[in-house]
Short mmCIF file of C-alpha atoms in Angstrom, two decimals:
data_model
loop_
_atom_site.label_atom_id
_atom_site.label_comp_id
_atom_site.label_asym_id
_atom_site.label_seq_id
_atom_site.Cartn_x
_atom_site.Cartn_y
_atom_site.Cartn_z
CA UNK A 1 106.36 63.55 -11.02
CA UNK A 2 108.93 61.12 -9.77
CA UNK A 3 110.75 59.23 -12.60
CA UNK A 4 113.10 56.48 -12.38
CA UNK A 5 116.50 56.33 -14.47
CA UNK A 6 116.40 53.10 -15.78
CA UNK A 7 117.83 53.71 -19.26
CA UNK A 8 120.92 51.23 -18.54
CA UNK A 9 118.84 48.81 -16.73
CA UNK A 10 117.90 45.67 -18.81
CA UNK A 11 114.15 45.70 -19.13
CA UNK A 12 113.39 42.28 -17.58
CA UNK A 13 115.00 43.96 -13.96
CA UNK A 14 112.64 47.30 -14.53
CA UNK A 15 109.45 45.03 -14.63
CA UNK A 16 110.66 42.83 -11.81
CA UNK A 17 111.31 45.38 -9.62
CA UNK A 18 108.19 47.26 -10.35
CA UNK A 19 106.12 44.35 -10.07
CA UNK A 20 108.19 43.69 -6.52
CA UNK A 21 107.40 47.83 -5.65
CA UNK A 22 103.82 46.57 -6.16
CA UNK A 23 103.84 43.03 -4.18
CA UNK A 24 105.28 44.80 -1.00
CA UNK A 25 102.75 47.73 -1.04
CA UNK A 26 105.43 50.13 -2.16
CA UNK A 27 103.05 52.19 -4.67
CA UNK A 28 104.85 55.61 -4.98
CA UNK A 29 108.21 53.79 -5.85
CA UNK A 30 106.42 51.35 -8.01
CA UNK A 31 104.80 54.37 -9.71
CA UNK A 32 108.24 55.76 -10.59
CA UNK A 33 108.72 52.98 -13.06
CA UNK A 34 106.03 54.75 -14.89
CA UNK A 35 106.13 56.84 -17.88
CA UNK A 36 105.33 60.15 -17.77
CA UNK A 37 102.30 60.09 -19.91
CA UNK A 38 101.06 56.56 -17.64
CA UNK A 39 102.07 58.75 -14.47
CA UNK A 40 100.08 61.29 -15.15
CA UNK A 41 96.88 58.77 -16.01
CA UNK A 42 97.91 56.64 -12.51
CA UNK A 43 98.59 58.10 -9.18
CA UNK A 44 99.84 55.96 -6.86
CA UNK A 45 96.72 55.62 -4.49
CA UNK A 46 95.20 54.34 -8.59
CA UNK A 47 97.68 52.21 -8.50
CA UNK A 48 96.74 50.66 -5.10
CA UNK A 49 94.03 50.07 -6.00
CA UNK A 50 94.33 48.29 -9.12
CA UNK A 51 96.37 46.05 -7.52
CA UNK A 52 94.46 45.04 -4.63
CA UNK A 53 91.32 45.24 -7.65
CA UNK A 54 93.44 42.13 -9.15
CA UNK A 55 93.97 40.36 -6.09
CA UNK A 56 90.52 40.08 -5.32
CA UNK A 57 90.31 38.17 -8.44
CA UNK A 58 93.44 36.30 -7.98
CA UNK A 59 93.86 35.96 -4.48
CA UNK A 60 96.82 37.16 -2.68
CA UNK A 61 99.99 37.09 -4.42
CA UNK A 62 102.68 34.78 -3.49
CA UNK A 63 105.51 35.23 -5.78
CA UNK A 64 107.32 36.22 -8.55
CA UNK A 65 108.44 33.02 -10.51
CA UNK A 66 110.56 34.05 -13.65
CA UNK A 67 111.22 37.15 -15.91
CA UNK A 68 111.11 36.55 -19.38
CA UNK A 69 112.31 39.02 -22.06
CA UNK A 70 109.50 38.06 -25.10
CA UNK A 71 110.89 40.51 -27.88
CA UNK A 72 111.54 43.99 -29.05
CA UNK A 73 110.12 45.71 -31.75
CA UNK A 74 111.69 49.31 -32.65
CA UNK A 75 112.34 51.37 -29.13
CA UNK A 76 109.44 48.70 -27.10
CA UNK A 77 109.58 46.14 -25.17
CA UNK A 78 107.58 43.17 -23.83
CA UNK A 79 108.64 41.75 -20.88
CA UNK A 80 106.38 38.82 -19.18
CA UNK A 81 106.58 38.89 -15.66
CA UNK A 82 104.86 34.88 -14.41
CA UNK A 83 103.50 35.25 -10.89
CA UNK A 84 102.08 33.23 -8.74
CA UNK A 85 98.80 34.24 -6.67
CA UNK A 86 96.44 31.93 -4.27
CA UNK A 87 94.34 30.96 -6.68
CA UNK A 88 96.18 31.67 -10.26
CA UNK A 89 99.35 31.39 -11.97
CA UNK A 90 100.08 33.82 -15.10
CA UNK A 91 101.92 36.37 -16.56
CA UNK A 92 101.95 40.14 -16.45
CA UNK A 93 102.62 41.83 -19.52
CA UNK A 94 104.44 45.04 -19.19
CA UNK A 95 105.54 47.49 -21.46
CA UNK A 96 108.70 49.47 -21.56
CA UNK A 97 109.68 52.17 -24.14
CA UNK A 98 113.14 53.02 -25.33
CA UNK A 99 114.39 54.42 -21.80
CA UNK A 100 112.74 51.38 -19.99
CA UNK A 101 109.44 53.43 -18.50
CA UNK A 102 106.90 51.54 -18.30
CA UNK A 103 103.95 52.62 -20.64
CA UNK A 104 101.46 49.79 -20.18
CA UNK A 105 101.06 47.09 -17.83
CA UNK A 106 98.49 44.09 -18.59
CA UNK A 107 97.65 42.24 -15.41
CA UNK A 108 95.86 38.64 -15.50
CA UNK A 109 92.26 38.27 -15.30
CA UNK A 110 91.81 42.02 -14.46
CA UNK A 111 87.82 43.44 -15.15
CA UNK A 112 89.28 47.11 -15.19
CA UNK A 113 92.46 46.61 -17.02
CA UNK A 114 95.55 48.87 -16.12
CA UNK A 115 96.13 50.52 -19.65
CA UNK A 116 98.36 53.64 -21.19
CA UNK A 117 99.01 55.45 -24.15
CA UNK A 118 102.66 56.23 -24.96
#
């Protein structure tokens, strides 16, 4: 299991760049952002395919517009990531515990939602 060091990192980077990792078909370092306990319920060909699962419903995606830091509560974050994809604008809700991994991840108009337990 490959985990990232993120601890100093401000959360609102960790999401961008994992939602970048993701954009630019760069799974196994985009799966790195993940908890342990998320890792270990998501491999990176899951990943994959969750993503390209959400573009078919979104179309491709086009960019990332803005980061937003929405609040903290205890050792968790929410961080709201706004994207823009052919045919839908919105924002993907990720998750980050105390040492900014990533323990749930909320895409847009997803059928099979990408979910974890901390």
């Amino acid at each position: 299991m490959c985990i990232r060091d993120s601890t100093d990192t401000a959360p609102s980077k960790v999401a961008s760049q994992f939602v970048r990792a993701l954009s630019t078909g760069q799974y196994i370092s985009a799966r790195s952002f993940l908890s342990p306990s998320l890792q270990r319920e998501i491999s990176a060909a899951g990943l994959q395919a969750r993503w390209q699962a959400l573009q078919r419903e979104t179309g491709n995606f086009v960019t990332v517009n803005r980061v937003i830091e929405a609040g903290s509560e205890g050792d968790q974050h929410l961080v709201l990531v706004n994207t823009t994809f052919n045919r839908l604008t919105d924002n993907l809700f990720v998750l980050l515990d105390a040492n900014n991994l990533i323990f749930n991840v909320d895409f847009p108009n997803e059928p099979e939602k990408l979910r974890g337990g901390k």
